[in-house]
XYZ file of C-alpha atoms in Angstrom:
517
model
C 0.000 0.000 0.000
C 1.421 3.374 -0.938
C 2.166 5.953 1.729
C -0.078 8.980 2.377
C 2.508 11.341 0.937
C 2.830 9.391 -2.301
C -0.910 9.229 -2.664
C -1.239 12.978 -2.100
C 1.489 13.713 -4.624
C -0.145 11.447 -7.170
C -3.461 13.280 -7.031
C -1.704 16.643 -6.974
C 0.300 16.072 -10.095
C -2.568 14.547 -12.041
C -4.083 17.614 -13.658
C -6.527 15.860 -15.926
C -10.077 15.120 -14.723
C -10.341 11.496 -13.678
C -13.504 9.415 -13.482
C -14.769 9.405 -9.922
C -12.811 12.475 -8.854
C -14.574 14.834 -6.442
C -15.478 18.274 -7.669
C -16.714 20.894 -5.193
C -20.418 21.362 -5.754
C -22.336 24.350 -4.373
C -25.284 23.373 -2.207
C -24.471 19.636 -2.131
C -22.594 17.618 0.488
C -19.523 19.864 -0.015
C -19.665 23.632 0.565
C -17.845 26.019 -1.783
C -14.077 25.567 -1.783
C -12.551 28.151 0.512
C -8.751 28.570 0.770
C -9.132 29.768 4.395
C -10.948 26.597 5.381
C -8.839 24.296 3.243
C -5.446 25.840 3.932
C -3.843 22.545 4.753
C -4.625 21.334 1.266
C -2.688 24.242 -0.210
C 0.562 23.878 1.713
C 3.544 24.037 -0.513
C 5.278 20.718 -0.975
C 8.337 19.686 -2.917
C 7.248 19.459 -6.523
C 7.794 16.161 -8.180
C 8.898 15.903 -11.785
C 5.880 15.963 -14.049
C 5.984 12.511 -15.496
C 3.065 10.652 -16.979
C 1.072 8.410 -14.635
C 2.205 4.839 -14.866
C -0.503 2.355 -15.673
C 0.903 -0.260 -13.340
C -0.461 1.530 -10.196
C -3.706 -0.428 -10.213
C -4.481 0.200 -6.534
C -4.779 3.987 -6.809
C -8.576 4.147 -7.260
C -9.147 1.700 -4.416
C -7.061 3.886 -2.134
C -8.925 6.984 -3.260
C -12.284 5.268 -2.772
C -11.431 4.124 0.753
C -10.452 7.670 1.768
C -13.569 9.294 0.365
C -16.182 6.619 1.041
C -17.869 8.799 3.656
C -18.530 11.564 1.124
C -21.616 9.745 -0.082
C -22.782 8.657 3.341
C -25.893 10.788 3.606
C -28.654 9.068 5.498
C -32.254 9.765 6.331
C -31.275 11.629 9.495
C -29.784 14.430 7.434
C -32.711 14.913 5.052
C -34.580 17.320 7.283
C -31.432 19.295 8.087
C -30.495 19.563 4.441
C -34.008 20.723 3.594
C -33.714 23.376 6.296
C -30.386 24.491 4.875
C -32.025 25.074 1.522
C -34.283 27.671 3.088
C -33.006 31.171 3.735
C -32.446 31.050 7.519
C -32.032 34.109 9.668
C -28.541 33.470 10.996
C -28.953 35.756 14.019
C -32.079 33.913 15.188
C -30.449 30.518 14.648
C -27.338 31.455 16.636
C -29.398 33.005 19.425
C -31.520 29.847 19.684
C -28.479 27.588 19.697
C -26.864 29.609 22.503
C -30.085 29.454 24.510
C -30.157 25.669 24.164
C -26.550 25.521 25.361
C -27.319 27.613 28.427
C -30.417 25.622 29.346
C -28.582 22.345 28.992
C -25.643 23.551 31.077
C -27.958 24.666 33.882
C -29.707 21.292 33.950
C -26.525 19.236 33.889
C -24.543 21.506 36.203
C -21.787 21.781 33.620
C -20.072 24.910 32.378
C -21.309 26.274 29.059
C -19.300 25.087 26.078
C -17.019 27.768 24.751
C -15.914 28.062 21.187
C -12.173 28.304 20.723
C -9.114 26.584 19.345
C -8.821 24.312 22.400
C -12.244 22.837 21.624
C -10.929 21.506 18.365
C -7.762 20.080 19.958
C -9.486 17.921 22.597
C -10.488 14.407 21.553
C -14.253 13.940 21.629
C -16.391 10.816 21.666
C -18.037 12.049 18.490
C -16.233 14.232 15.978
C -17.833 17.461 14.816
C -16.804 19.844 12.068
C -14.209 22.441 13.101
C -15.721 25.684 14.363
C -15.152 28.741 12.188
C -14.095 31.992 13.817
C -16.759 33.760 15.872
C -19.152 35.654 13.637
C -18.096 33.724 10.541
C -21.286 32.442 8.938
C -19.654 30.472 6.169
C -20.771 26.911 5.652
C -18.804 24.344 7.632
C -16.696 21.791 5.832
C -17.956 18.299 5.331
C -16.318 15.760 7.577
C -14.610 14.047 4.667
C -12.835 17.315 3.781
C -11.884 17.950 7.397
C -10.311 14.523 7.557
C -8.400 15.040 4.336
C -7.097 18.408 5.467
C -5.394 16.935 8.546
C -3.179 14.088 7.250
C -0.661 14.512 10.070
C -3.091 13.385 12.766
C -2.543 9.847 13.918
C -5.267 7.271 13.462
C -5.463 6.680 17.217
C -6.394 10.303 17.875
C -8.949 10.523 15.104
C -12.522 10.426 16.372
C -15.242 8.454 14.539
C -16.458 10.377 11.532
C -19.930 11.858 11.511
C -21.973 12.217 8.377
C -21.228 15.397 6.500
C -23.496 18.400 6.923
C -23.576 21.603 4.914
C -25.259 23.832 7.470
C -24.442 27.092 9.242
C -22.182 26.385 12.209
C -24.668 27.785 14.692
C -27.087 25.018 13.798
C -24.542 22.172 14.201
C -23.940 22.002 17.937
C -23.356 18.861 20.007
C -23.761 18.988 23.764
C -21.388 16.428 25.218
C -22.958 13.589 23.253
C -26.550 14.698 23.946
C -28.774 17.241 22.224
C -32.094 18.995 22.668
C -33.383 19.297 19.089
C -36.965 20.239 19.957
C -36.280 23.909 20.745
C -33.975 24.367 17.775
C -36.321 22.467 15.486
C -39.398 24.501 16.463
C -37.454 27.734 16.076
C -36.202 26.729 12.644
C -39.712 25.645 11.673
C -41.174 28.984 12.698
C -38.454 30.699 10.694
C -39.354 28.624 7.660
C -43.055 29.407 8.077
C -42.310 33.119 8.399
C -40.115 32.972 5.312
C -42.815 31.180 3.300
C -45.441 33.676 4.450
C -43.221 36.550 3.286
C -42.862 34.914 -0.130
C -46.634 34.600 -0.447
C -47.214 38.207 0.600
C -44.632 39.519 -1.856
C -46.138 37.459 -4.655
C -49.708 38.545 -3.879
C -48.769 42.215 -3.466
C -47.298 42.567 -6.946
C -49.241 44.390 -9.652
C -49.743 41.127 -11.549
C -49.541 37.910 -9.546
C -47.557 35.158 -11.253
C -50.118 32.355 -10.967
C -47.658 29.667 -12.042
C -45.238 30.681 -9.328
C -48.129 30.878 -6.863
C -49.099 27.287 -7.704
C -45.549 26.062 -7.127
C -45.400 27.833 -3.794
C -48.846 26.574 -2.731
C -48.269 22.897 -3.525
C -46.679 22.201 -0.142
C -49.353 24.134 1.775
C -50.593 27.709 2.089
C -50.131 29.765 5.290
C -53.449 30.526 6.968
C -53.259 34.367 6.708
C -52.971 34.313 2.896
C -55.068 31.218 2.160
C -58.362 33.053 1.384
C -56.829 35.289 -1.294
C -54.688 32.462 -2.673
C -57.676 30.142 -3.062
C -59.662 32.846 -4.835
C -56.815 33.355 -7.303
C -56.026 29.679 -7.889
C -59.686 28.797 -8.410
C -59.975 31.452 -11.119
C -62.491 33.544 -9.203
C -60.274 36.649 -9.036
C -57.942 38.029 -11.723
C -54.156 38.118 -11.378
C -54.133 41.914 -11.795
C -54.356 43.464 -8.336
C -56.102 46.628 -9.568
C -58.977 44.653 -11.094
C -59.741 42.567 -8.002
C -61.957 45.017 -6.050
C -64.169 45.681 -9.065
C -64.382 41.940 -9.845
C -65.352 41.114 -6.268
C -68.039 43.768 -6.221
C -69.455 42.676 -9.565
C -69.544 38.950 -8.745
C -71.086 39.511 -5.310
C -73.750 41.731 -6.827
C -74.428 39.095 -9.491
C -74.861 36.335 -6.897
C -77.402 38.291 -4.864
C -79.287 39.060 -8.054
C -79.582 35.262 -8.511
C -80.998 34.938 -4.999
C -83.538 37.682 -5.594
C -84.575 36.090 -8.883
C -84.551 32.351 -8.030
C -84.679 31.698 -4.290
C -88.366 32.459 -3.823
C -89.143 29.629 -6.265
C -87.801 26.973 -3.840
C -91.355 26.139 -2.761
C -92.680 25.879 -6.325
C -93.731 22.397 -7.363
C -90.939 22.095 -9.930
C -88.209 22.906 -7.419
C -89.586 21.788 -4.077
C -88.042 18.299 -4.293
C -84.595 19.805 -4.841
C -84.950 22.201 -1.939
C -86.351 19.483 0.315
C -83.338 17.220 -0.364
C -80.909 20.077 0.349
C -82.773 20.887 3.556
C -82.453 17.237 4.668
C -78.774 16.818 3.729
C -77.303 19.906 5.381
C -77.808 18.794 9.035
C -76.004 15.533 8.140
C -72.859 17.393 7.183
C -69.807 17.851 9.349
C -68.581 19.468 11.464
C -71.835 19.656 13.396
C -70.666 22.582 15.523
C -70.510 24.701 12.374
C -73.360 23.329 10.302
C -76.010 23.445 13.040
C -75.637 27.201 13.473
C -78.845 28.681 11.942
C -76.996 31.376 9.975
C -74.706 28.785 8.399
C -77.609 26.482 7.530
C -79.400 29.314 5.709
C -76.241 30.277 3.799
C -75.627 26.693 2.668
C -79.238 26.244 1.590
C -79.083 29.345 -0.600
C -75.727 28.426 -2.155
C -76.769 24.859 -3.024
C -80.224 25.784 -4.293
C -78.938 28.570 -6.570
C -76.238 26.279 -7.958
C -78.766 23.499 -8.655
C -81.162 25.860 -10.455
C -78.392 27.300 -12.612
C -76.979 23.863 -13.525
C -79.968 21.816 -14.700
C -77.753 19.197 -16.429
C -76.914 17.754 -13.046
C -79.084 19.604 -10.548
C -78.437 18.927 -6.886
C -76.783 15.594 -6.055
C -75.839 14.347 -2.598
C -72.138 14.967 -2.124
C -72.119 18.447 -3.618
C -73.194 19.806 -0.233
C -69.884 18.737 1.357
C -67.882 20.793 -1.149
C -69.239 24.056 0.243
C -67.689 23.656 3.695
C -63.941 24.099 3.008
C -64.433 27.328 1.059
C -66.779 28.765 3.664
C -64.477 27.909 6.581
C -61.355 29.283 4.882
C -63.070 32.564 3.987
C -64.703 33.020 7.411
C -61.382 32.455 9.197
C -60.131 35.672 7.585
C -62.402 37.574 9.982
C -62.316 35.477 13.156
C -59.655 33.782 15.269
C -60.346 30.069 15.599
C -57.862 27.530 16.931
C -59.801 24.670 15.351
C -61.702 25.001 12.090
C -64.287 22.543 13.421
C -65.426 25.005 16.086
C -65.877 28.161 14.035
C -68.545 30.454 15.499
C -70.097 32.943 13.072
C -72.333 34.691 15.593
C -69.909 37.614 15.962
C -69.356 38.165 12.222
C -71.185 41.192 10.770
C -74.082 40.443 8.412
C -72.454 42.297 5.501
C -69.275 40.263 5.857
C -71.295 37.040 5.910
C -73.065 38.098 2.712
C -69.755 38.646 0.934
C -68.368 35.330 2.205
C -71.503 33.582 0.948
C -71.033 35.028 -2.538
C -67.321 34.171 -2.626
C -68.074 30.607 -1.498
C -70.696 30.162 -4.205
C -68.401 31.274 -7.019
C -65.371 29.273 -5.860
C -67.482 26.137 -5.435
C -68.916 26.704 -8.914
C -65.396 26.916 -10.366
C -64.493 23.623 -8.682
C -67.636 21.840 -9.914
C -67.072 23.062 -13.470
C -64.095 20.692 -13.624
C -65.858 17.620 -12.181
C -69.465 18.096 -13.233
C -69.572 14.677 -14.928
C -69.334 13.247 -11.395
C -72.868 14.500 -10.771
C -74.715 14.136 -14.056
C -77.131 11.255 -14.677
C -75.675 7.889 -13.495
C -72.555 9.803 -12.373
C -70.281 8.523 -15.179
C -67.274 10.486 -13.956
C -67.236 8.652 -10.633
C -67.832 5.273 -12.277
C -64.842 5.820 -14.553
C -62.555 7.023 -11.746
C -63.391 4.055 -9.517
C -62.555 1.704 -12.387
C -59.257 3.518 -12.965
C -58.499 3.285 -9.236
C -59.025 -0.480 -9.339
C -56.674 -0.859 -12.306
C -54.051 1.377 -10.720
C -54.050 -0.456 -7.378
C -53.791 -3.798 -9.179
C -50.501 -2.564 -10.673
C -48.943 -0.831 -7.683
C -49.955 -3.353 -4.987
C -51.243 -6.594 -6.439
C -51.369 -8.274 -3.027
C -53.887 -5.744 -1.654
C -55.904 -5.889 -4.864
C -56.006 -9.696 -4.794
C -56.949 -9.709 -1.093
C -59.939 -7.435 -1.733
C -60.980 -9.549 -4.697
C -60.714 -12.833 -2.758
C -63.054 -11.478 -0.094
C -65.440 -10.079 -2.736
C -64.949 -6.465 -1.706
C -65.729 -4.270 -4.703
C -64.043 -0.904 -5.104
C -67.359 0.779 -5.781
C -68.514 -0.172 -2.264
C -65.936 2.052 -0.549
C -64.300 4.242 -3.215
C -67.543 5.739 -4.573
C -67.709 8.020 -1.522
C -64.019 8.874 -1.900
C -64.729 10.255 -5.366
C -68.140 11.722 -4.634
C -67.008 13.694 -1.566
C -63.321 14.152 -2.500
C -62.269 12.265 0.689
C -64.026 14.826 2.906
C -65.808 12.073 4.851
C -62.536 10.147 5.305
C -60.262 12.807 6.852
C -60.829 15.708 9.284
C -61.762 19.114 7.903
C -58.337 20.581 8.750
C -56.749 17.867 6.593
C -59.209 18.487 3.767
C -58.201 22.154 3.683
C -54.527 21.205 3.493
C -55.363 18.663 0.774
C -57.182 21.299 -1.251
C -54.153 23.605 -1.092
C -52.390 21.076 -3.306
C -55.443 20.219 -5.413
C -55.775 23.855 -6.431
C -52.064 23.971 -7.233
C -52.185 20.895 -9.478
C -53.474 21.002 -13.060
C -56.835 19.221 -12.876
C -56.203 18.537 -9.201
C -59.795 17.695 -8.258
C -60.495 15.626 -11.357
C -57.176 13.909 -12.114
C -54.681 14.125 -9.248
C -57.387 13.009 -6.821
C -57.236 9.531 -8.403
C -53.607 9.080 -7.345
C -54.342 10.449 -3.875
C -57.061 7.805 -3.476
C -54.651 5.080 -4.631
C -52.003 6.221 -2.151
C -54.703 6.479 0.536
C -55.806 2.868 0.013
C -52.270 1.441 -0.054
C -51.496 3.440 3.091
C -53.657 0.914 4.980
C -52.258 -2.238 3.344
C -51.136 -3.804 6.643
C -54.556 -3.431 8.248
C -56.330 -4.550 5.063
C -54.260 -7.719 4.763
C -54.923 -8.576 8.412
C -58.718 -8.555 7.889
C -60.006 -11.938 6.731
C -63.724 -11.246 6.578
C -65.849 -9.349 4.034
C -67.848 -7.477 6.646
C -64.796 -6.482 8.710
C -62.932 -5.363 5.604
C -65.776 -3.185 4.391
C -66.383 -1.683 7.825
C -62.706 -0.809 8.107
C -62.545 0.807 4.651
C -65.652 2.856 5.379
C -64.402 4.023 8.805
C -60.667 4.554 8.465
C -58.852 5.745 11.636
C -57.836 9.234 10.535
C -59.342 11.317 13.348
C -55.895 12.308 14.629
C -54.319 13.016 11.244
C -52.580 16.337 10.744
C -50.781 18.232 7.983
C -47.772 15.927 8.138
C -49.898 12.873 7.353
C -51.488 14.687 4.420
C -48.082 15.806 3.138
C -46.830 12.212 3.145
C -49.987 11.096 1.358
C -49.569 13.801 -1.293
C -45.908 12.944 -1.810
C -46.783 9.307 -2.478
C -49.631 10.377 -4.782
C -47.247 12.592 -6.747
C -44.835 9.676 -7.116
C -47.640 7.528 -8.519
C -48.731 10.277 -10.875
C -45.176 10.738 -12.107
C -44.947 7.006 -12.858
C -48.389 6.424 -14.390
C -50.057 9.671 -15.511
C -48.367 9.917 -18.904
C -48.278 6.156 -19.418
C -51.832 4.891 -18.845
C -50.987 1.488 -20.351
C -48.738 0.890 -17.353
C -51.753 0.317 -15.146
C -53.764 -1.642 -17.690
C -53.340 -5.376 -17.703
């Protein structure tokens, strides 16, 4: 085996790019090459005569590979940190939070607070950490593989075990004597990310002409609550992108809706329309959440919205399931005027009547825009739903044949549980807060409610594969699929579901023959 010096000289005198050689990549595992941080790599050494590399040194690549094997060692533990690094963090807040964690930990353990300094780097530690840059230096720390390479003189006995490389600000990479308290730092970083995302939304919405494509990209991973009402109105096509035209458009559309009420609503007791109104009147108290729906003002608003829509869309009229689609829009728009910790417990009693009128009109138009894209779900015999359930069956048979075969063996038909998934857009399967998060992405996706929803349903079914395969009875299987345990789901569960749905769409959407046997 060649010595370290010979190996170093070999790579130094080989000027040509070799397969497998490491190049410094911005934003990846290695931060930008910095002579101040990599000074030991630039020390002058006796130059060797420039002679061509001899082919007989067959062990060179193996030696190189063994010394750099940790450069690709990026595991799942680093994914969240790397994602955080991609965001624009406020370095002052991060450093302040890290110092606070250090102080709290020192007080609990009765140990002195760790001090940054040269002696910290000299002492052997049970776990190695990247060298600390000078105080106030916010440059990215070196990856561990580079730190190891830059100190060839250190003996192997003194070298601590290598950690996985991290390209993060130094203030965020702190170890506390082998223990850490990530919760405080994590919540602080999360709040910073949320504040940063909110600022991006506000800047985008405040421009003279909102870039709707950019708004869709930003909204795919969720919309902050303060800007959700305006964002939904833009993404649904209810309001124009030009900020100067929005007030006039709002006024015109609200006036138009109340003209419909004045013209049509009194006919609800006519013989030709009384069956429609009666069905709406029966269905609304069955909706959820009950705390919202059973408020008399809300019941009246929903009755007017659904009756006007049914009269103006005679091809389908009112169909059970449409009533559920009103709720998310209404709740999102009402939360602009009230503070509610939980969307299920919204109280409209303190909202002025004029504000409620405007919210009612906005809800009607946004729901109408949604239904325009899925109206074949509610026409005679509901052909849109029939087709989507069949496509779901074919898709699941390709992505998880074991689940598909298990359902078939126990004579469970997809139409028996998935019809409601399509008819109500999963609103009866997940809590309202999760539906709102789900619709953030649906409105960001092209044909989100009509096309992307299919892949969400497929991911939703496969999500329960373990429980499905454990059930060995038709009745138990059907009861489970109709009452899935999602009461405690939150945004994180929905985000995972959407990520899996996007993966399925990427694999199958443009290749429909892939899920056809």
